[in-house]
Every structure is written in structure tokens, then in C-alpha cells.
């Protein structure tokens, strides 16, 4: 995993915090990869066990494990651990062993999921226990010794089951017990109980004899029957000994000891049984006997590998029934190779390579072994990183694998790359990623040396060799030669450092480069050598130029839009003058508010009209043209003046709307749409007649109650050639208040407009208009956030009777 290299400017100190974060990310990635490899090893070993028992292919074995895990409601990793603990694969040349029976009290059999087998019955288990066992299965891949496994079990069972100690015993050939691992007890007590003779009255032996867990939950009764472990013996008041189910190799028993008395609940028992079944596969790995070599190795070979100071191993191919190489047996392994292999613990000599490192199958190293065995010559892998402990500290070391043939065997060695090799590789990576190369010029001998990256940057054939420092300016374009020559002269004659940009012209066009160099002087202060680097900054320079052009375009566009806004605002103010205070029309008090949008720089097409007609009636209009800018203002002016002219000359409200719709449809300059409310007030009857074209309904406040007038039929202007408009009538009472408004007052995307109408009704009820400046207070309540649209409001009030 490579981190991007960030150039550090002159005099800048490295960011230690950033370096620490990079190291932490690399370590976390290394831990993730190691855990992934260990998990893959468990899955491959389980597939191998199923293949040995059933004779199926690797893909069929993987599908079997998946189906069994699904049927038992377990994770794949849990099923693999259980398989490794209960299914023992046969040795090469032996017939497959019969699968062992499941422990008493559990359903299903070891061949569940194999072809022809019936699906197992799924025992019910608490969800929290299943989740806990899934976590344990993931942790087990990181355990390398029985001692680590005991500590892992204690951490897992400590909080959930109040376990205080864990002990793992294996039966010796003489019938006694040997302590493999422990956690929660001190070393003195562990040493005392490390070897247990085959006496009667030992609970762990009885559990191994019966093959069933032995629950010791009554301390007084159990202490009289068994020789209990402890100092004093009464330290642990309850305990259980659980034998590993099935499998070959030595019998193993796991003990879980608790300081508090009392029985284990059914849930605890299920949890303990499941945990031990998961650990069985790992414990079998620790105690499994190594596969002996077919023929004893000569003493000279064993002595040679014991004395080798490098990681190496001797592999013997294991042939399949058709003669192909299926695996390799590790007949001799040096101690250094055991560390590099990173196996499951113990001496890997005598074991199969796929058992220790199943992740190697299919890799270039595996194919290299097969090719070398077939006579393909020596194989050497690409370098790779390996984490190891050196002098107590963890560090990454670079290795490569070399495979050579020795008669019918293979000798595999790991070649450790020296630090100088790693530094050269890092320097090459740095030059490649930073697109820079180093250069040296000896001013005394006129010799020069360049890295390969400098030749690539300058487009020069390495066969032509580097150019002298004084000849470097000749490579630049004519416009940059003078500045580069001055910098080179200052380097050569005065020893002044240089950081000079220049351009060259090559097959890839003009390239922007940078020369950063400094001089080394002798004892007299005379420059004798110049070293530095040449860097290709073409991509950065092009990005800078593109950014400058973008900024210029943005500034130009902003100026144009500001000019348009200023023009539209002046035009709108000329066409739509706002009264400075409330006016009286036909016995009504009318207040007007117009607020332009704050978002963006365009002016919209909202408008109003409030005039007294020749017959004494009053005309009120509120409209909203879709869009913004000069076009919207022009359409607004056209509709505003045309509507007033039509009504003044005797047109009905619906007739005026129909003609305005035709006007918009047949306009050549614009295809705009608009919404509108037309209202005519007859003071003698206090009757308000109104029509609408797709507009929000007027609001009526009467005696403190807010309602919206029922809208008559109508569609927005410019929407169809066959519109239908209707009129509605409302008789006003003294003290009534009518609001005509545009949708900018109530709309708040993305909420539904009904929510905004409800908010307006609540605001009007809270500000009925009895005091001074009621419309201003209403607008402040409704327009809390930035306005995305224009807002136009006509506040019409009927005076109260005196």
C-alpha cells in the first residue's frame, strides 16, 4: 500500500503527525491483510478436510461448507472451525476416515450438506450467543499457540459467563494429562499442575473418558469426589471440563473455572459447547503430528539446513493419482524460514505446504515451484514486504523468493534485500511519482551524471549522455534561455543556489520544467560541483493556467450578471412603483409589499396592481411570471398593463384572463407562462368578485378566524389553447382582511405547498393587523431563511364600523 508523496517546500519541516497517521494506516492495513490471509488458511484447510472425506472437488467442498453454515445458522468461518475439529482428513495413501458422530445433545451429522445427505435439523440458539460465537471465530485466526488460545477464550468468556480462568489439557500416551495452555492462573500454580498423573478422581480425565462435559456446580459435593485444582482448592466454586469433540490425535479437554458458585444456565452451557467446538480445529492444529517424510533425510542434509543462516526449506512434491503435483512436503526448514512462513505455530518440518500456507496456491510463487520442478530453470519472484521483529522492534523487510531444483526436490530460499537496495528502490519510486530526476555536474572534470528520469523529462536519448551544465540553457525555448543562463552562471561562478523555471520544446509539445540546484565549494570557496534535480511541472502549470482562465471567466460572467440585475431592477422599479405607505381605494385600506429574491442575482416577474376604476370600483391584481431576468420583467409589464386596460374598458375578469392567455401563446419573443389573481371590489355591496389562473387562493381573516377562499376553475396562463376560467364571489364584512400574494411567500422546497399555506394561516392569526406595521411583522415571521423567490403581497382591509 503506497501513500502519495507530498512535496515539501524549502525550509519546511516534515509533518510528524501526518507521518504518524501514515504509519498507523500502513500498520492497520498490514494487520488486515494478515488476518485476511489467516482466515483464508482456515477456509482452505476446512475445504481440504471435506475433500478428503467425500472425494469431491475444491469448489464442491466450498459449496458444502456454505450450505452447512446456512443450514446451521452459522458463519462460514464458524463452520470451518467446527469441520476442522470434527472431520480428520486421511493421510496420503490411506482411505478416508468415517466422519465422527456429533456430541450427544446436538442434531445433524458431520456429512451434512454432502451430496445425498439429508439437511440437518437446526437447533435453536439465542441470537446473542450466535453473535458471540461469530466474533470468537474471527479472533481464533490470530491465535498461534495454545497459550494464546487460552487467553483468547478467557477474554471471550470472562464478561459473558463470569469465567475467571481457563486451562487446556491434553492426554499423554501414559494416560496422564499435560497442560497445554492456561489463562487467569499464575505460573506457580500452572507449574504445579502442568503434569497430572493418571489418577482416579481427576475431573478432566473423567470428562475425557466419558466424552461428555463434566459440570461441577456444587463445591461441597465436588470437592469430596474430585481432586480439585486450586490454591486454595476453594478459590473456584464452580467449573466445567469440556472434551473436544471427535477428531484424531491426542484427546484434549478445556476447563472453564469460576470463582462464584452456582449452576451454569442452559444458555451458558450452549455458549460453552459452541466455543469449545470452534476451538477444536485450532487445538487439533497445535497437536497434529507432522507428516513424516517418505525417506529419512541424510544427516548431512539436516546438518546443512540447521547451519544455514538464511530462510530456506527443502520441498518434496506429493503426487496425485494422475501423476500431477498436488502439494509439497516440507522435509527441512530453517528457523528463519519458519518465521517468514508465518504458520500456525510449532516446527513446520514434515507438514504440507498447503496446510501451513494455503494462500500460496495459484500465486506466482506456487507456479514458479511447479515450473522449476518441470525443468523450467531457477525461478525468482518479485520483491515483497514482510513484517518481522528485529532487535525487539517491528519493521518491514523486503524479500524475494528463489526456487531451484535439487534432483526430484526443490530448494526454496528467501533473499533478503539490503537496505541500500531498498533505498535505491525508494529513490526510483520517488523520482517516478514526483516526475523528477537528480543530476550532478563536476565543474573540475566537466563530467556529468543524470538519473534515467532526467533523460525522460528532457526527452534525451540516454545513449547520447548528459549535457554539460553550461550547455543546459541551449535546451530551453528561446524566451527562457537568458534567465536560465543567468542562473547557471551564478551557480558556476558565485555558488548561488538556483530554483529556476524554464520550458523546452519536444515531441510532446512544450514542457514546463524546473531546475533546483546548489553548488559545493572547496576549502577556498570555489564551486567545484553542482548537484540538484530537474522536475516536470507541465501538468501543474496547465492546471494553474486553466484555473486562471476559469477565474477570469467567472469574473466576466459575474460582471455581466450584475449589470443585467442592475438594468432589470431599474426597469422593474420604473414599471412597478411601490407606494411608500398604505393607500385608500374604494373605502378599503390597502398596503403593498414587494421583496426581491436574495438567492442569485436575477430579478423575477412578480407584480401587483391596485387601482380605482372609473365607476368607483377597485381592481386588485397579483401575478407571477415564470423565470427571471429581462424577459420575465418584460412579460410582467405586458401582462400588468394589458390586464388593467382590459378591465377598465369593460372586459370581464374571465374574459381578460382568456385574452391574456392568448397573448402569451402567440407572443413571438417569449413562450412564458404566468399565474394571476384578478379581483374586483364593489363598495356599494361590499362584494368581491375574483378569478384566478393557476394561482394560490386569497386568504380571509374574519373575527380572528383564518380561511382560504375556495378557488374557482382556472389554469395558468400560456398553458393551453382552450383554457376555462370561472368567477367566484365573496361578500366582505367590516373588519375583514384579505391577502393576495405570490407563491414566494409560502413555498419552501422541498416541502408541500400545503404546509406553507398552513404556516401562513397561523402567522396571520398571530398578527391580526390591529397594531402598527402588521404586514412587516407577518413577513418577518414567514421569511425566516434566505428568499429563493420574489415575494409580492397585497394586504386589503375593510374598516370597522364606528
PDB file of N, CA and C in Angstrom, residues 574-637:
ATOM      1  N   UNK A 574     -39.193  51.157 -12.469  1.00  0.00           N
ATOM      2  CA  UNK A 574     -39.914  52.120 -13.307  1.00  0.00           C
ATOM      3  C   UNK A 574     -41.298  51.610 -13.673  1.00  0.00           C
ATOM      4  N   UNK A 575     -41.408  50.279 -13.897  1.00  0.00           N
ATOM      5  CA  UNK A 575     -42.690  49.710 -14.300  1.00  0.00           C
ATOM      6  C   UNK A 575     -43.594  49.398 -13.127  1.00  0.00           C
ATOM      7  N   UNK A 576     -43.011  49.181 -11.940  1.00  0.00           N
ATOM      8  CA  UNK A 576     -43.793  48.730 -10.794  1.00  0.00           C
ATOM      9  C   UNK A 576     -43.450  49.581  -9.576  1.00  0.00           C
ATOM     10  N   UNK A 577     -43.855  50.854  -9.575  1.00  0.00           N
ATOM     11  CA  UNK A 577     -43.527  51.715  -8.422  1.00  0.00           C
ATOM     12  C   UNK A 577     -44.289  51.256  -7.189  1.00  0.00           C
ATOM     13  N   UNK A 578     -43.606  51.319  -6.051  1.00  0.00           N
ATOM     14  CA  UNK A 578     -44.208  50.890  -4.788  1.00  0.00           C
ATOM     15  C   UNK A 578     -44.656  52.110  -3.994  1.00  0.00           C
ATOM     16  N   UNK A 579     -45.890  52.090  -3.497  1.00  0.00           N
ATOM     17  CA  UNK A 579     -46.326  53.210  -2.637  1.00  0.00           C
ATOM     18  C   UNK A 579     -45.554  53.184  -1.322  1.00  0.00           C
ATOM     19  N   UNK A 580     -45.247  54.378  -0.803  1.00  0.00           N
ATOM     20  CA  UNK A 580     -44.460  54.456   0.418  1.00  0.00           C
ATOM     21  C   UNK A 580     -45.291  54.153   1.653  1.00  0.00           C
ATOM     22  N   UNK A 581     -46.616  54.274   1.570  1.00  0.00           N
ATOM     23  CA  UNK A 581     -47.470  53.972   2.725  1.00  0.00           C
ATOM     24  C   UNK A 581     -48.785  53.413   2.229  1.00  0.00           C
ATOM     25  N   UNK A 582     -49.615  52.985   3.178  1.00  0.00           N
ATOM     26  CA  UNK A 582     -50.915  52.406   2.835  1.00  0.00           C
ATOM     27  C   UNK A 582     -51.783  53.448   2.124  1.00  0.00           C
ATOM     28  N   UNK A 583     -52.628  52.974   1.158  1.00  0.00           N
ATOM     29  CA  UNK A 583     -53.495  53.860   0.386  1.00  0.00           C
ATOM     30  C   UNK A 583     -54.946  53.414   0.587  1.00  0.00           C
ATOM     31  N   UNK A 584     -55.870  54.355   0.335  1.00  0.00           N
ATOM     32  CA  UNK A 584     -57.296  54.071   0.425  1.00  0.00           C
ATOM     33  C   UNK A 584     -57.868  53.965  -0.976  1.00  0.00           C
ATOM     34  N   UNK A 585     -58.548  52.845  -1.247  1.00  0.00           N
ATOM     35  CA  UNK A 585     -59.181  52.611  -2.552  1.00  0.00           C
ATOM     36  C   UNK A 585     -60.589  52.102  -2.308  1.00  0.00           C
ATOM     37  N   UNK A 586     -61.582  52.827  -2.834  1.00  0.00           N
ATOM     38  CA  UNK A 586     -62.978  52.389  -2.755  1.00  0.00           C
ATOM     39  C   UNK A 586     -63.369  52.036  -1.328  1.00  0.00           C
ATOM     40  N   UNK A 587     -62.920  52.813  -0.378  1.00  0.00           N
ATOM     41  CA  UNK A 587     -63.275  52.572   1.011  1.00  0.00           C
ATOM     42  C   UNK A 587     -62.459  51.486   1.682  1.00  0.00           C
ATOM     43  N   UNK A 588     -61.461  50.945   1.007  1.00  0.00           N
ATOM     44  CA  UNK A 588     -60.602  49.916   1.583  1.00  0.00           C
ATOM     45  C   UNK A 588     -59.219  50.490   1.858  1.00  0.00           C
ATOM     46  N   UNK A 589     -58.557  49.942   2.899  1.00  0.00           N
ATOM     47  CA  UNK A 589     -57.178  50.333   3.195  1.00  0.00           C
ATOM     48  C   UNK A 589     -56.258  49.252   2.633  1.00  0.00           C
ATOM     49  N   UNK A 590     -55.352  49.664   1.740  1.00  0.00           N
ATOM     50  CA  UNK A 590     -54.525  48.708   1.016  1.00  0.00           C
ATOM     51  C   UNK A 590     -53.047  48.981   1.316  1.00  0.00           C
ATOM     52  N   UNK A 591     -52.349  47.935   1.688  1.00  0.00           N
ATOM     53  CA  UNK A 591     -50.908  48.019   1.913  1.00  0.00           C
ATOM     54  C   UNK A 591     -50.213  47.032   0.976  1.00  0.00           C
ATOM     55  N   UNK A 592     -49.073  47.432   0.419  1.00  0.00           N
ATOM     56  CA  UNK A 592     -48.363  46.627  -0.574  1.00  0.00           C
ATOM     57  C   UNK A 592     -46.952  46.338  -0.066  1.00  0.00           C
ATOM     58  N   UNK A 593     -46.486  45.122  -0.326  1.00  0.00           N
ATOM     59  CA  UNK A 593     -45.100  44.742  -0.021  1.00  0.00           C
ATOM     60  C   UNK A 593     -44.537  43.963  -1.191  1.00  0.00           C
ATOM     61  N   UNK A 594     -43.316  44.326  -1.596  1.00  0.00           N
ATOM     62  CA  UNK A 594     -42.611  43.587  -2.649  1.00  0.00           C
ATOM     63  C   UNK A 594     -41.168  43.370  -2.194  1.00  0.00           C
ATOM     64  N   UNK A 595     -40.740  42.113  -2.148  1.00  0.00           N
ATOM     65  CA  UNK A 595     -39.382  41.768  -1.713  1.00  0.00           C
ATOM     66  C   UNK A 595     -38.738  40.913  -2.802  1.00  0.00           C
ATOM     67  N   UNK A 596     -37.636  41.373  -3.410  1.00  0.00           N
ATOM     68  CA  UNK A 596     -36.966  40.548  -4.437  1.00  0.00           C
ATOM     69  C   UNK A 596     -36.254  39.367  -3.794  1.00  0.00           C
ATOM     70  N   UNK A 597     -35.954  38.361  -4.625  1.00  0.00           N
ATOM     71  CA  UNK A 597     -35.242  37.172  -4.139  1.00  0.00           C
ATOM     72  C   UNK A 597     -33.833  37.549  -3.707  1.00  0.00           C
ATOM     73  N   UNK A 598     -33.350  36.860  -2.645  1.00  0.00           N
ATOM     74  CA  UNK A 598     -31.979  37.074  -2.183  1.00  0.00           C
ATOM     75  C   UNK A 598     -31.015  36.100  -2.841  1.00  0.00           C
ATOM     76  N   UNK A 599     -31.482  34.893  -3.216  1.00  0.00           N
ATOM     77  CA  UNK A 599     -30.609  33.889  -3.840  1.00  0.00           C
ATOM     78  C   UNK A 599     -30.418  34.227  -5.305  1.00  0.00           C
ATOM     79  N   UNK A 600     -29.192  34.201  -5.783  1.00  0.00           N
ATOM     80  CA  UNK A 600     -28.919  34.512  -7.174  1.00  0.00           C
ATOM     81  C   UNK A 600     -28.855  36.007  -7.409  1.00  0.00           C
ATOM     82  N   UNK A 601     -28.716  36.403  -8.652  1.00  0.00           N
ATOM     83  CA  UNK A 601     -28.584  37.832  -8.980  1.00  0.00           C
ATOM     84  C   UNK A 601     -29.665  38.273  -9.968  1.00  0.00           C
ATOM     85  N   UNK A 602     -30.668  37.422 -10.238  1.00  0.00           N
ATOM     86  CA  UNK A 602     -31.730  37.785 -11.183  1.00  0.00           C
ATOM     87  C   UNK A 602     -32.918  38.377 -10.446  1.00  0.00           C
ATOM     88  N   UNK A 603     -33.640  39.238 -11.151  1.00  0.00           N
ATOM     89  CA  UNK A 603     -34.889  39.793 -10.654  1.00  0.00           C
ATOM     90  C   UNK A 603     -36.032  39.043 -11.306  1.00  0.00           C
ATOM     91  N   UNK A 604     -37.081  38.753 -10.537  1.00  0.00           N
ATOM     92  CA  UNK A 604     -38.164  37.932 -11.044  1.00  0.00           C
ATOM     93  C   UNK A 604     -39.292  38.732 -11.658  1.00  0.00           C
ATOM     94  N   UNK A 605     -40.400  38.002 -11.955  1.00  0.00           N
ATOM     95  CA  UNK A 605     -41.525  38.607 -12.661  1.00  0.00           C
ATOM     96  C   UNK A 605     -42.775  38.723 -11.819  1.00  0.00           C
ATOM     97  N   UNK A 606     -42.688  38.872 -10.494  1.00  0.00           N
ATOM     98  CA  UNK A 606     -43.863  39.081  -9.647  1.00  0.00           C
ATOM     99  C   UNK A 606     -44.336  40.532  -9.794  1.00  0.00           C
ATOM    100  N   UNK A 607     -45.642  40.726  -9.781  1.00  0.00           N
ATOM    101  CA  UNK A 607     -46.172  42.098  -9.885  1.00  0.00           C
ATOM    102  C   UNK A 607     -47.527  42.193  -9.214  1.00  0.00           C
ATOM    103  N   UNK A 608     -47.999  43.451  -9.087  1.00  0.00           N
ATOM    104  CA  UNK A 608     -49.301  43.713  -8.483  1.00  0.00           C
ATOM    105  C   UNK A 608     -49.913  44.934  -9.168  1.00  0.00           C
ATOM    106  N   UNK A 609     -51.206  45.106  -8.992  1.00  0.00           N
ATOM    107  CA  UNK A 609     -51.921  46.328  -9.377  1.00  0.00           C
ATOM    108  C   UNK A 609     -53.011  46.564  -8.359  1.00  0.00           C
ATOM    109  N   UNK A 610     -53.179  47.809  -7.980  1.00  0.00           N
ATOM    110  CA  UNK A 610     -54.254  48.191  -7.059  1.00  0.00           C
ATOM    111  C   UNK A 610     -54.717  49.580  -7.503  1.00  0.00           C
ATOM    112  N   UNK A 611     -55.831  49.643  -8.289  1.00  0.00           N
ATOM    113  CA  UNK A 611     -56.286  50.918  -8.853  1.00  0.00           C
ATOM    114  C   UNK A 611     -57.782  51.052  -8.635  1.00  0.00           C
ATOM    115  N   UNK A 612     -58.229  52.300  -8.694  1.00  0.00           N
ATOM    116  CA  UNK A 612     -59.669  52.572  -8.619  1.00  0.00           C
ATOM    117  C   UNK A 612     -60.184  52.768 -10.038  1.00  0.00           C
ATOM    118  N   UNK A 613     -61.266  52.037 -10.391  1.00  0.00           N
ATOM    119  CA  UNK A 613     -61.819  52.082 -11.730  1.00  0.00           C
ATOM    120  C   UNK A 613     -62.727  53.300 -11.902  1.00  0.00           C
ATOM    121  N   UNK A 614     -63.004  53.671 -13.167  1.00  0.00           N
ATOM    122  CA  UNK A 614     -63.843  54.868 -13.391  1.00  0.00           C
ATOM    123  C   UNK A 614     -65.210  54.789 -12.722  1.00  0.00           C
ATOM    124  N   UNK A 615     -65.792  53.630 -12.561  1.00  0.00           N
ATOM    125  CA  UNK A 615     -67.118  53.535 -11.953  1.00  0.00           C
ATOM    126  C   UNK A 615     -67.068  53.492 -10.434  1.00  0.00           C
ATOM    127  N   UNK A 616     -65.900  53.683  -9.825  1.00  0.00           N
ATOM    128  CA  UNK A 616     -65.767  53.688  -8.375  1.00  0.00           C
ATOM    129  C   UNK A 616     -65.365  52.346  -7.789  1.00  0.00           C
ATOM    130  N   UNK A 617     -65.374  51.292  -8.609  1.00  0.00           N
ATOM    131  CA  UNK A 617     -64.910  50.002  -8.100  1.00  0.00           C
ATOM    132  C   UNK A 617     -63.381  50.008  -7.966  1.00  0.00           C
ATOM    133  N   UNK A 618     -62.846  48.986  -7.295  1.00  0.00           N
ATOM    134  CA  UNK A 618     -61.397  48.839  -7.133  1.00  0.00           C
ATOM    135  C   UNK A 618     -60.954  47.540  -7.813  1.00  0.00           C
ATOM    136  N   UNK A 619     -59.813  47.598  -8.512  1.00  0.00           N
ATOM    137  CA  UNK A 619     -59.245  46.420  -9.170  1.00  0.00           C
ATOM    138  C   UNK A 619     -57.948  46.032  -8.465  1.00  0.00           C
ATOM    139  N   UNK A 620     -57.859  44.745  -8.094  1.00  0.00           N
ATOM    140  CA  UNK A 620     -56.644  44.222  -7.438  1.00  0.00           C
ATOM    141  C   UNK A 620     -56.110  43.053  -8.281  1.00  0.00           C
ATOM    142  N   UNK A 621     -54.838  43.132  -8.575  1.00  0.00           N
ATOM    143  CA  UNK A 621     -54.197  42.093  -9.378  1.00  0.00           C
ATOM    144  C   UNK A 621     -52.879  41.690  -8.702  1.00  0.00           C
ATOM    145  N   UNK A 622     -52.625  40.382  -8.628  1.00  0.00           N
ATOM    146  CA  UNK A 622     -51.322  39.845  -8.209  1.00  0.00           C
ATOM    147  C   UNK A 622     -50.961  38.757  -9.201  1.00  0.00           C
ATOM    148  N   UNK A 623     -49.746  38.826  -9.759  1.00  0.00           N
ATOM    149  CA  UNK A 623     -49.335  37.843 -10.752  1.00  0.00           C
ATOM    150  C   UNK A 623     -47.883  37.439 -10.584  1.00  0.00           C
ATOM    151  N   UNK A 624     -47.528  36.339 -11.243  1.00  0.00           N
ATOM    152  CA  UNK A 624     -46.165  35.799 -11.146  1.00  0.00           C
ATOM    153  C   UNK A 624     -45.815  35.165 -12.491  1.00  0.00           C
ATOM    154  N   UNK A 625     -44.820  35.760 -13.178  1.00  0.00           N
ATOM    155  CA  UNK A 625     -44.327  35.215 -14.446  1.00  0.00           C
ATOM    156  C   UNK A 625     -43.217  34.222 -14.145  1.00  0.00           C
ATOM    157  N   UNK A 626     -43.258  33.046 -14.794  1.00  0.00           N
ATOM    158  CA  UNK A 626     -42.220  32.041 -14.589  1.00  0.00           C
ATOM    159  C   UNK A 626     -40.893  32.557 -15.136  1.00  0.00           C
ATOM    160  N   UNK A 627     -39.817  32.369 -14.378  1.00  0.00           N
ATOM    161  CA  UNK A 627     -38.483  32.756 -14.808  1.00  0.00           C
ATOM    162  C   UNK A 627     -38.016  34.040 -14.172  1.00  0.00           C
ATOM    163  N   UNK A 628     -36.817  34.469 -14.581  1.00  0.00           N
ATOM    164  CA  UNK A 628     -36.196  35.669 -14.042  1.00  0.00           C
ATOM    165  C   UNK A 628     -35.534  36.433 -15.171  1.00  0.00           C
ATOM    166  N   UNK A 629     -35.082  37.614 -14.870  1.00  0.00           N
ATOM    167  CA  UNK A 629     -34.314  38.384 -15.825  1.00  0.00           C
ATOM    168  C   UNK A 629     -35.159  39.332 -16.660  1.00  0.00           C
ATOM    169  N   UNK A 630     -34.522  39.871 -17.712  1.00  0.00           N
ATOM    170  CA  UNK A 630     -35.175  40.896 -18.532  1.00  0.00           C
ATOM    171  C   UNK A 630     -36.442  40.354 -19.180  1.00  0.00           C
ATOM    172  N   UNK A 631     -36.410  39.112 -19.657  1.00  0.00           N
ATOM    173  CA  UNK A 631     -37.588  38.540 -20.297  1.00  0.00           C
ATOM    174  C   UNK A 631     -38.774  38.461 -19.358  1.00  0.00           C
ATOM    175  N   UNK A 632     -38.530  38.044 -18.120  1.00  0.00           N
ATOM    176  CA  UNK A 632     -39.621  37.946 -17.158  1.00  0.00           C
ATOM    177  C   UNK A 632     -40.190  39.316 -16.822  1.00  0.00           C
ATOM    178  N   UNK A 633     -39.315  40.323 -16.687  1.00  0.00           N
ATOM    179  CA  UNK A 633     -39.798  41.682 -16.375  1.00  0.00           C
ATOM    180  C   UNK A 633     -40.605  42.228 -17.545  1.00  0.00           C
ATOM    181  N   UNK A 634     -40.144  41.982 -18.781  1.00  0.00           N
ATOM    182  CA  UNK A 634     -40.890  42.467 -19.946  1.00  0.00           C
ATOM    183  C   UNK A 634     -42.264  41.819 -20.030  1.00  0.00           C
ATOM    184  N   UNK A 635     -42.339  40.506 -19.794  1.00  0.00           N
ATOM    185  CA  UNK A 635     -43.642  39.820 -19.810  1.00  0.00           C
ATOM    186  C   UNK A 635     -44.529  40.345 -18.700  1.00  0.00           C
ATOM    187  N   UNK A 636     -43.926  40.584 -17.516  1.00  0.00           N
ATOM    188  CA  UNK A 636     -44.698  41.129 -16.398  1.00  0.00           C
ATOM    189  C   UNK A 636     -45.333  42.467 -16.777  1.00  0.00           C
ATOM    190  N   UNK A 637     -44.552  43.361 -17.381  1.00  0.00           N
ATOM    191  CA  UNK A 637     -45.085  44.672 -17.762  1.00  0.00           C
ATOM    192  C   UNK A 637     -46.206  44.533 -18.784  1.00  0.00           C
TER     193      UNK A 637
END
